[in-house]
Backbone as numpy.savetxt, mean C-alpha at the origin, in Angstrom:
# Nx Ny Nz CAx CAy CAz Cx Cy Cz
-8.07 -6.60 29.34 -8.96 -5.84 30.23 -8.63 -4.36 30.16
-9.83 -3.26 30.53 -9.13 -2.05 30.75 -9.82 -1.54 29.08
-9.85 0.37 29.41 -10.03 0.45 27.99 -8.92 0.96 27.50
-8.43 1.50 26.11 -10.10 1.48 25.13 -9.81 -0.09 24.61
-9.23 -1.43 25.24 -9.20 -2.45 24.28 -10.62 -3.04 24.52
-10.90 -3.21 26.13 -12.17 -3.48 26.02 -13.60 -3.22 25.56
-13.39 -1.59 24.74 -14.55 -1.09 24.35 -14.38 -0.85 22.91
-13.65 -1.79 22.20 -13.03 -1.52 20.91 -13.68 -2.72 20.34
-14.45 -2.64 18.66 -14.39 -3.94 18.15 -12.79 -4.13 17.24
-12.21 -5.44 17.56 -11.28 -5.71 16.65 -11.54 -7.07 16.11
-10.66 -7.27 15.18 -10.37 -8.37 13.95 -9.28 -8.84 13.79
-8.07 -8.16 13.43 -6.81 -8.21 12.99 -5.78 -7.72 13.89
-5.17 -8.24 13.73 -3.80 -7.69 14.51 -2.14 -8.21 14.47
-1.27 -7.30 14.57 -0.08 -7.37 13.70 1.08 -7.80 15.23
1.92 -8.45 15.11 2.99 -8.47 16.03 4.63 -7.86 15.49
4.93 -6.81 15.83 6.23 -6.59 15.46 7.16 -6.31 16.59
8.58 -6.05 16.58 9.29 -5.89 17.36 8.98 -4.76 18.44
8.68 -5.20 19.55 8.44 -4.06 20.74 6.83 -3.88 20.82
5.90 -4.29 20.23 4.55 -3.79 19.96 3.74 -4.84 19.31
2.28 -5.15 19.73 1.06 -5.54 19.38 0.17 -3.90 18.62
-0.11 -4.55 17.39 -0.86 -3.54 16.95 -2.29 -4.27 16.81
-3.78 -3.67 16.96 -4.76 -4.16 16.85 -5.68 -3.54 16.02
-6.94 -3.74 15.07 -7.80 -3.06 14.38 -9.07 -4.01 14.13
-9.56 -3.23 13.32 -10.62 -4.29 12.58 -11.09 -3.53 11.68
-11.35 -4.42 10.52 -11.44 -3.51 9.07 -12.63 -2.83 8.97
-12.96 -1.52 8.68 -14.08 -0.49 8.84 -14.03 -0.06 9.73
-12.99 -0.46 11.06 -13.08 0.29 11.88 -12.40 1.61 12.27
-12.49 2.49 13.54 -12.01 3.50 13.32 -10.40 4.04 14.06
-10.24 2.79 15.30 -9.65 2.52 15.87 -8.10 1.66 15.95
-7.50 2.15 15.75 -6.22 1.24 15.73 -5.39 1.24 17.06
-5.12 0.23 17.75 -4.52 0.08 19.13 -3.15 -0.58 19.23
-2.38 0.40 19.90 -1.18 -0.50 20.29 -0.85 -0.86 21.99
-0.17 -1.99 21.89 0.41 -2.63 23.15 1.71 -2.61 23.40
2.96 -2.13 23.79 4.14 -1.96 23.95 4.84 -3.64 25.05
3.53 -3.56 26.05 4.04 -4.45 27.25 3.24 -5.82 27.13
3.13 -6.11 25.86 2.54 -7.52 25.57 0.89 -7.90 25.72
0.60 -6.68 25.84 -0.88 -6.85 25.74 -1.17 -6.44 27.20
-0.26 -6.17 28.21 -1.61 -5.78 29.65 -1.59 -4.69 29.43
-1.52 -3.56 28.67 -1.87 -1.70 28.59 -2.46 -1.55 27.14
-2.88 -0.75 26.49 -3.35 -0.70 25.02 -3.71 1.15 25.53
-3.08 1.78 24.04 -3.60 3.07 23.85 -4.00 3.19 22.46
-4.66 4.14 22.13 -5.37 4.58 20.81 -4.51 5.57 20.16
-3.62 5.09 18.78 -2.72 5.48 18.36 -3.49 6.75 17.47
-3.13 7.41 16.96 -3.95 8.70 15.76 -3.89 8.62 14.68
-5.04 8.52 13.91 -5.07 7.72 12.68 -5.19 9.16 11.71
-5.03 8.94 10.54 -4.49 10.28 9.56 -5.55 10.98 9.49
-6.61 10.74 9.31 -7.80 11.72 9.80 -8.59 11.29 10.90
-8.56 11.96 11.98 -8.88 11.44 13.27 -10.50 12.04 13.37
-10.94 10.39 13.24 -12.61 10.45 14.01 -13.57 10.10 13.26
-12.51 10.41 11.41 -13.00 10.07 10.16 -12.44 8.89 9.35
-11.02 8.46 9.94 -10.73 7.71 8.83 -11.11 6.19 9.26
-11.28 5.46 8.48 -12.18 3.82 8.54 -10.61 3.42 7.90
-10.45 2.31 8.40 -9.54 1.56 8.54 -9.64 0.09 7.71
-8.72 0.07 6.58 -9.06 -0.94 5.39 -7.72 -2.48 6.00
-6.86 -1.87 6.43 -5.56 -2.72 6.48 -4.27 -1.82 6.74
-3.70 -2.37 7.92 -2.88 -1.70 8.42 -1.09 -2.67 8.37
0.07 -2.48 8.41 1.24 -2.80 8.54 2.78 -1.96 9.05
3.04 -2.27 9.78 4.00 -2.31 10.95 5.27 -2.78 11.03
5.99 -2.00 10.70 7.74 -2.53 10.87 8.36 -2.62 12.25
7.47 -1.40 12.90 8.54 -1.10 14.16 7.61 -0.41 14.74
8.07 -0.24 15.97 7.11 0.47 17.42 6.69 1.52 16.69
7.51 2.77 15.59 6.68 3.50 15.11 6.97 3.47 14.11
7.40 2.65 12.93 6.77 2.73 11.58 6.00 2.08 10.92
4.16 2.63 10.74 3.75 1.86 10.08 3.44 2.46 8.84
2.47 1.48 8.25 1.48 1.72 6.66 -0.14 2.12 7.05
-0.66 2.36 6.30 -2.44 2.07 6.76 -3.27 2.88 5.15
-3.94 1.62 4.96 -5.06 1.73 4.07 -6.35 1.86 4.17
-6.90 3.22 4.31 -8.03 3.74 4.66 -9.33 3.20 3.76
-10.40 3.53 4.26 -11.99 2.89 2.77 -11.87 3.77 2.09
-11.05 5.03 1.42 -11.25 5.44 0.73 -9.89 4.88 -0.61
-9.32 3.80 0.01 -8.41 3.41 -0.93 -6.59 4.35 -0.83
-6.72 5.45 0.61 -5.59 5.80 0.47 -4.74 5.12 1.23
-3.22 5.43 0.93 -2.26 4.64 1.72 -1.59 5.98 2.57
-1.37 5.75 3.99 -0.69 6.65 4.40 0.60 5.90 4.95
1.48 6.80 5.98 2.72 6.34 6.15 3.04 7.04 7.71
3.45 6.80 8.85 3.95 7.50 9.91 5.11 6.76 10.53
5.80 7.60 10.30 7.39 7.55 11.37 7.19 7.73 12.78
6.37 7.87 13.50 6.54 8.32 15.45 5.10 8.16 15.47
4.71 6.47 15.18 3.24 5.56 15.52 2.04 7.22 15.80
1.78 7.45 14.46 0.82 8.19 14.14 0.80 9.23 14.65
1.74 9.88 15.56 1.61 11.35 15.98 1.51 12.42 14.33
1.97 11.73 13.57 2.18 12.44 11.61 1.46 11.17 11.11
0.97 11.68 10.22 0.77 11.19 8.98 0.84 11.44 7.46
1.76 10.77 6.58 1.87 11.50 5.32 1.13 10.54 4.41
0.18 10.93 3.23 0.04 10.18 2.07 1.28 9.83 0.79
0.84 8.57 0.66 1.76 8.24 -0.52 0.37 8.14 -1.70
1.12 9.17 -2.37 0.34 9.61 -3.99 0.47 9.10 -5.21
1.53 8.12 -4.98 2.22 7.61 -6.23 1.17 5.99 -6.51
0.30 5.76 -5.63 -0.30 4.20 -5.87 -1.35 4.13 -6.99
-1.88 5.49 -7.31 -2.68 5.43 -8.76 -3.46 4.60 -8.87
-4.33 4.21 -7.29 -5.28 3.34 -7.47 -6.50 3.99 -5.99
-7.19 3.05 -5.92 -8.05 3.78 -4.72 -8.92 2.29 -4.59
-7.95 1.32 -5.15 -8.39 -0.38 -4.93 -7.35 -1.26 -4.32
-6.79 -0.57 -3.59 -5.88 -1.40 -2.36 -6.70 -2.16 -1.45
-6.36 -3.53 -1.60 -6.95 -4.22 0.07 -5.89 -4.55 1.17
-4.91 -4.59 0.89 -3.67 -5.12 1.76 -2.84 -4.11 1.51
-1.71 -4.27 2.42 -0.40 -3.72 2.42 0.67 -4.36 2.76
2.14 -4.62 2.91 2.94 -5.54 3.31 4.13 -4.87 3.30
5.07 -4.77 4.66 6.40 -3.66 4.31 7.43 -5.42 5.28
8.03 -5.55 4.01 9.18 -6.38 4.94 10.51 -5.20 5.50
10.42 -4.14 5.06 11.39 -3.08 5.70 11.32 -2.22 5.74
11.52 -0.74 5.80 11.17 0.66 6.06 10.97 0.83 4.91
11.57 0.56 3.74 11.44 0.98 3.05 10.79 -0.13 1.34
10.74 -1.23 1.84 10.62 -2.62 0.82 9.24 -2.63 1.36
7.94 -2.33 0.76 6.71 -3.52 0.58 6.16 -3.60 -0.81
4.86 -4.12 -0.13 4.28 -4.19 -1.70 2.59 -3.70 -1.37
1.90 -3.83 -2.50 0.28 -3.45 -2.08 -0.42 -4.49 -2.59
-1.82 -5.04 -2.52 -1.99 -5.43 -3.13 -3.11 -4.94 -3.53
-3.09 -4.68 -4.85 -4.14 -4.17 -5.48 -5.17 -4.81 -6.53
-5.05 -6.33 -6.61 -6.09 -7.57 -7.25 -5.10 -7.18 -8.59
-5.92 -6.27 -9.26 -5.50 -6.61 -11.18 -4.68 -5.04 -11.22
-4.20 -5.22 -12.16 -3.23 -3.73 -13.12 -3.81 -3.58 -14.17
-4.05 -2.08 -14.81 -4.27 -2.24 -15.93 -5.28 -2.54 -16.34
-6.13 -2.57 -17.66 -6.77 -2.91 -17.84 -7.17 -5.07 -17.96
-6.02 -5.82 -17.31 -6.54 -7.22 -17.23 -6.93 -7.15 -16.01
-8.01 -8.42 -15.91 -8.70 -8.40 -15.25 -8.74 -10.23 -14.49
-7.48 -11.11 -15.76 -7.16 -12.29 -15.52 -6.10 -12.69 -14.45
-5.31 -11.47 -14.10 -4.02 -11.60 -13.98 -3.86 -11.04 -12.42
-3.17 -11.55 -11.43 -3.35 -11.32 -9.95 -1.69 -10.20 -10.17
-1.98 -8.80 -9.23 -0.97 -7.70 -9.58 -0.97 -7.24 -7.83
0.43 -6.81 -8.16 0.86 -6.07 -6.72 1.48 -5.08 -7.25
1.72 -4.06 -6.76 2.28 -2.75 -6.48 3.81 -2.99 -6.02
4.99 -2.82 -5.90 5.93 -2.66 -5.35 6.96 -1.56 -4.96
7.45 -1.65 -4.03 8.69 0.40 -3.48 9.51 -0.80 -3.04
10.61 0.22 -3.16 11.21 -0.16 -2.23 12.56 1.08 -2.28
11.25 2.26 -2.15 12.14 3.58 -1.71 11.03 4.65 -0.66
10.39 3.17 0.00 9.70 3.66 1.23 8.22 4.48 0.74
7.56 3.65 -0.59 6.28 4.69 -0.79 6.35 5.82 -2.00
7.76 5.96 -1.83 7.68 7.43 -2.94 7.61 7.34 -4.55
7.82 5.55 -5.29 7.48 5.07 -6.09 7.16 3.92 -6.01
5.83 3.18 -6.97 5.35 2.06 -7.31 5.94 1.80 -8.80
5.59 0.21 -8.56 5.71 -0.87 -9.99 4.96 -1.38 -9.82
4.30 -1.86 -10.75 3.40 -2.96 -10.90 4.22 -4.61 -11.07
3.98 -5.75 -10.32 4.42 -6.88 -10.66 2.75 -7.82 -10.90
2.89 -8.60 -12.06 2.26 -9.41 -11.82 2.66 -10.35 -11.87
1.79 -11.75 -10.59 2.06 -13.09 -10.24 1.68 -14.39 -11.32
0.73 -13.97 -11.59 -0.22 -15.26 -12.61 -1.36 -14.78 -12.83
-1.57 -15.81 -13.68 -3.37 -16.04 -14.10 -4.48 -15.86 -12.98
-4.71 -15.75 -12.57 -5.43 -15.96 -11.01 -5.75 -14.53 -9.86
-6.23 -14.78 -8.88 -6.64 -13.87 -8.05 -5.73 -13.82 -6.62
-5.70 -12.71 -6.16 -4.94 -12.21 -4.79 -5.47 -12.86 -4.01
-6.15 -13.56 -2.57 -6.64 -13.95 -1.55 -6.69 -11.99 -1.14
-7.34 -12.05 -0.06 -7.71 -10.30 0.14 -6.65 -10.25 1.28
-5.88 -11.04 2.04 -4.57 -10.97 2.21 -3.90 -11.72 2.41
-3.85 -11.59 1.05 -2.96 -12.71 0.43 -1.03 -12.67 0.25
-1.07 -11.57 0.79 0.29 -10.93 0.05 1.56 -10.27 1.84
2.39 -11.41 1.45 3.00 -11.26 3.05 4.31 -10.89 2.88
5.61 -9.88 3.53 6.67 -9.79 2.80 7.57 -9.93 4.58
8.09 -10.58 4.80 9.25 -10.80 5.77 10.26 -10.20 6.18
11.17 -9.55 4.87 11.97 -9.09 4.81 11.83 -8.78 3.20
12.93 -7.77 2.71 13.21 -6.85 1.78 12.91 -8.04 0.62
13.62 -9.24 0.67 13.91 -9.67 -0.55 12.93 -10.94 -0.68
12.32 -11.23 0.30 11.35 -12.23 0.06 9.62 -11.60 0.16
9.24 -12.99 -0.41 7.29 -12.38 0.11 6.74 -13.43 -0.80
5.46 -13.80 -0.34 4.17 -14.88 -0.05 3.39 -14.31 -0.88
2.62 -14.91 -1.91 1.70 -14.95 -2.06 0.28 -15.71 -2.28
-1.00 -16.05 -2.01 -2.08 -16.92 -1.74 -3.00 -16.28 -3.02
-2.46 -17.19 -4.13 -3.95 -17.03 -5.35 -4.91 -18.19 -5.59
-5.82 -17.78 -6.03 -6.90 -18.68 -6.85 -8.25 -18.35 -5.56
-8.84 -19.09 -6.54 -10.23 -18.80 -6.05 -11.04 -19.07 -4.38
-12.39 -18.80 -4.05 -12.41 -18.92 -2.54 -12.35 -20.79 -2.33
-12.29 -21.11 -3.53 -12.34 -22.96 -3.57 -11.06 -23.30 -2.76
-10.59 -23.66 -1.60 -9.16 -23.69 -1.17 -8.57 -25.23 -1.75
-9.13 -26.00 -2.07 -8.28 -26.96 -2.66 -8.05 -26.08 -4.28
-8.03 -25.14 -4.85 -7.35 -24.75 -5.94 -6.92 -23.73 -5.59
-6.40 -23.38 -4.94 -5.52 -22.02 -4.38 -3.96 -22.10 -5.04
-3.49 -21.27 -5.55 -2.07 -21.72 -5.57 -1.18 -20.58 -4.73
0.25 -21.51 -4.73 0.97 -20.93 -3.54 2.38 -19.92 -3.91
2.50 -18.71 -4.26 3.39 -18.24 -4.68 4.73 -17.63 -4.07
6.21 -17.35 -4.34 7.50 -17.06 -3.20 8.08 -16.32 -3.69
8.66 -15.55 -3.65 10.02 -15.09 -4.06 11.00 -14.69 -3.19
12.74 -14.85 -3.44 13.40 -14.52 -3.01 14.45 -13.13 -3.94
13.63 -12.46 -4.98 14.03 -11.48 -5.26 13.85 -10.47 -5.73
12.68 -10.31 -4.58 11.89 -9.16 -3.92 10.75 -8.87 -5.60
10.72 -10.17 -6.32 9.36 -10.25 -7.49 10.21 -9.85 -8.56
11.19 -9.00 -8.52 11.85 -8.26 -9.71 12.86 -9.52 -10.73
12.19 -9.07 -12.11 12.87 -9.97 -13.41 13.37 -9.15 -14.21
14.56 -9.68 -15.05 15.03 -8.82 -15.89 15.72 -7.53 -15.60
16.44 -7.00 -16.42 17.19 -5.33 -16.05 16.15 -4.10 -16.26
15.70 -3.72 -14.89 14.78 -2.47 -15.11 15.45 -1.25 -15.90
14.14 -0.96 -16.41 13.96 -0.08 -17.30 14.61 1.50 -16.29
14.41 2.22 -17.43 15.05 3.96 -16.82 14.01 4.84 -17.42
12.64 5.24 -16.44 11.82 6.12 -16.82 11.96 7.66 -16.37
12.18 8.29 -18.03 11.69 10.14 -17.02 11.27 10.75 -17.48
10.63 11.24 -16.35 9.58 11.83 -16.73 9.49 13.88 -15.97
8.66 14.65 -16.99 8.57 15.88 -16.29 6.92 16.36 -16.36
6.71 17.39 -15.37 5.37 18.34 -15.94 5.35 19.54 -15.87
4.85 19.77 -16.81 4.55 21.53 -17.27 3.12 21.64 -17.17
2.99 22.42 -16.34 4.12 23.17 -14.86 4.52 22.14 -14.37
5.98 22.57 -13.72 5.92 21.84 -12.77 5.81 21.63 -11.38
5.24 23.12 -11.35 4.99 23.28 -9.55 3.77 24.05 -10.07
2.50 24.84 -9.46 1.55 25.21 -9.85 0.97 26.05 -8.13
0.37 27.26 -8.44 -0.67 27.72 -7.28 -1.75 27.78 -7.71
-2.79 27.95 -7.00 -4.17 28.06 -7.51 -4.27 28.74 -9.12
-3.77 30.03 -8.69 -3.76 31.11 -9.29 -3.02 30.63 -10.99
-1.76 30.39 -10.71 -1.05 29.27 -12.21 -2.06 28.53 -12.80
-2.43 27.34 -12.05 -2.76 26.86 -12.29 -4.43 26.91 -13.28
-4.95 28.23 -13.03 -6.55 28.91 -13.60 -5.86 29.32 -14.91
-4.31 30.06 -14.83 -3.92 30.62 -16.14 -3.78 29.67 -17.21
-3.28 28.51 -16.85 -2.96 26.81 -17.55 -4.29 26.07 -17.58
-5.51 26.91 -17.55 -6.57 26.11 -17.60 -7.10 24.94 -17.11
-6.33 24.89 -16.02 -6.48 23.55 -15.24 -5.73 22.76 -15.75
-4.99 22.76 -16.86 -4.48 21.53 -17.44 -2.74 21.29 -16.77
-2.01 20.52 -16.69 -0.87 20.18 -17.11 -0.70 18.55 -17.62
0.41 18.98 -18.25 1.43 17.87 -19.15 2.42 17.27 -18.41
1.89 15.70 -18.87 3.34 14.87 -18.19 3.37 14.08 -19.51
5.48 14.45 -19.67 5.99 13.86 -20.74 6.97 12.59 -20.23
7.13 11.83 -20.66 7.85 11.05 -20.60 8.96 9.73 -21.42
9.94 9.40 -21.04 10.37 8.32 -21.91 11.26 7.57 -21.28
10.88 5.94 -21.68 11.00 5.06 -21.08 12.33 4.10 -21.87
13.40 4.14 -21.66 14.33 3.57 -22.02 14.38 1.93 -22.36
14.66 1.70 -23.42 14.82 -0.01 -24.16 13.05 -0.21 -24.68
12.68 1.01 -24.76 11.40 0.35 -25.76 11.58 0.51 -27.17
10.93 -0.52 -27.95 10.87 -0.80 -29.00 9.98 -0.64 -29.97
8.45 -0.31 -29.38 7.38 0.20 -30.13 6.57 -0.87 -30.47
5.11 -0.17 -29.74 3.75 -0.92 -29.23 3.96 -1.35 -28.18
4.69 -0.62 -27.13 4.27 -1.39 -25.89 2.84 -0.83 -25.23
2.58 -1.33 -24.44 0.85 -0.69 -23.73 1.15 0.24 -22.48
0.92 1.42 -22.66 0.72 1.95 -21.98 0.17 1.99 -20.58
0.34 1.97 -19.59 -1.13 2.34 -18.63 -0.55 3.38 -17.42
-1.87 4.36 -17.79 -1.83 5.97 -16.63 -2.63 5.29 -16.05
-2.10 5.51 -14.14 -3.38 5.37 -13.21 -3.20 6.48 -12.37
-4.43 7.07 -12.36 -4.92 8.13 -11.70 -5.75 7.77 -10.48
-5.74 8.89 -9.26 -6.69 8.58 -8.63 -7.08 9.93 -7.39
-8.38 10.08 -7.70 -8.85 11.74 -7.49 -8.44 12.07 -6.02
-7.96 12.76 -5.51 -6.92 13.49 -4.97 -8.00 13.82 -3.39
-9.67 13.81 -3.73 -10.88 14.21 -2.77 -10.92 12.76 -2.24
């Protein structure tokens, strides 16, 4: 009872330690509850009045995630009074998000790359400031399909909307196989003002090299326009 919960449409909603979070996807509104649901206030979403609301996730009274319709991911430490973008997701086809810790989630972003067979998540677990791509199988994400508990585990729900062929996916180490690689990378420039940046023709260079390759591996740049 009471607003704004009563004058809010919602859908979804998250339970974490100390807090009910509430939304509904397209919507504009995201609500929290501290005292179990009898108070609700209207938290501030990264562009306030504009941003539409794709999927939201919640560690703590104030740290969450949130995936806007324009495909961005943002991030706030003190329940949306800030909001920062994470730039590193090189996609603008996120449907989910999932943080089993401040700093451990994953995204889910359906496919990587150019396949289009293969069900792919995104993974940090340095709080946003870099992604990996993991993929699960042959098959498709559920649209949230992708659940993480804690740092080293997480759920996933593939196959088609047919639910007797769904399959059921787990891990307990946090998706990661094998000894990761050591990528580095620079750009020239590497810092830029308007003004630099007109002299460099708009252009810069990112070089890079990726340690234990052997030659023909596949490449893939993902970009994603910045407007």
């Amino acid at each position: 009872a009471g607003k704004p919960v009563s004058a809010t449409t919602l859908a979804d909603a998250q339970l974490v330690p100390g807090a009910v979070l509430a939304w509904a996807a397209g919507g504009r509104s995201l609500l929290q509850s501290r005292d179990r649901g009898r108070t609700w206030k209207a938290l501030r979403t990264p562009v306030p009045k504009r941003t539409r609301i794709t999927h939201v996730a919640f560690t703590s009274v104030r740290n969450g995630w949130l995936i806007d319709t324009g495909g961005r991911l943002w991030h706030t430490t003190d329940a949306g009074a800030h909001w920062s973008e994470s730039l590193a997701t090189g996609t603008g086809a996120a449907r989910s998000v999932t943080f089993g810790s401040a700093s451990s989630g994953y995204l889910n972003i359906g496919h990587f790359g150019t396949s289009r067979s293969e069900a792919a998540v995104l993974r940090t677990t340095d709080g946003g400031r870099t992604w990996r791509p993991q993929v699960i199988a042959r098959s498709a994400i559920a649209e949230l399909g992708i659940l993480a508990p804690d740092a080293a585990h997480a759920f996933a729900l593939l196959g088609p909307t047919d639910a007797t062929r769904r399959q059921f996916f787990f891990t307990t180490t946090g998706g990661a196989a094998g000894t990761p690689s050591t990528l580095k990378m620079a750009a020239r420039p590497a810092a830029f003002t308007r003004r630099s940046l007109r002299r460099a023709r708009g252009k810069v260079t990112i070089a890079g090299t990726l340690s234990g390759a052997a030659g023909g591996e596949l490449i893939t740049i993902s970009t994603r326009p910045v407007k």
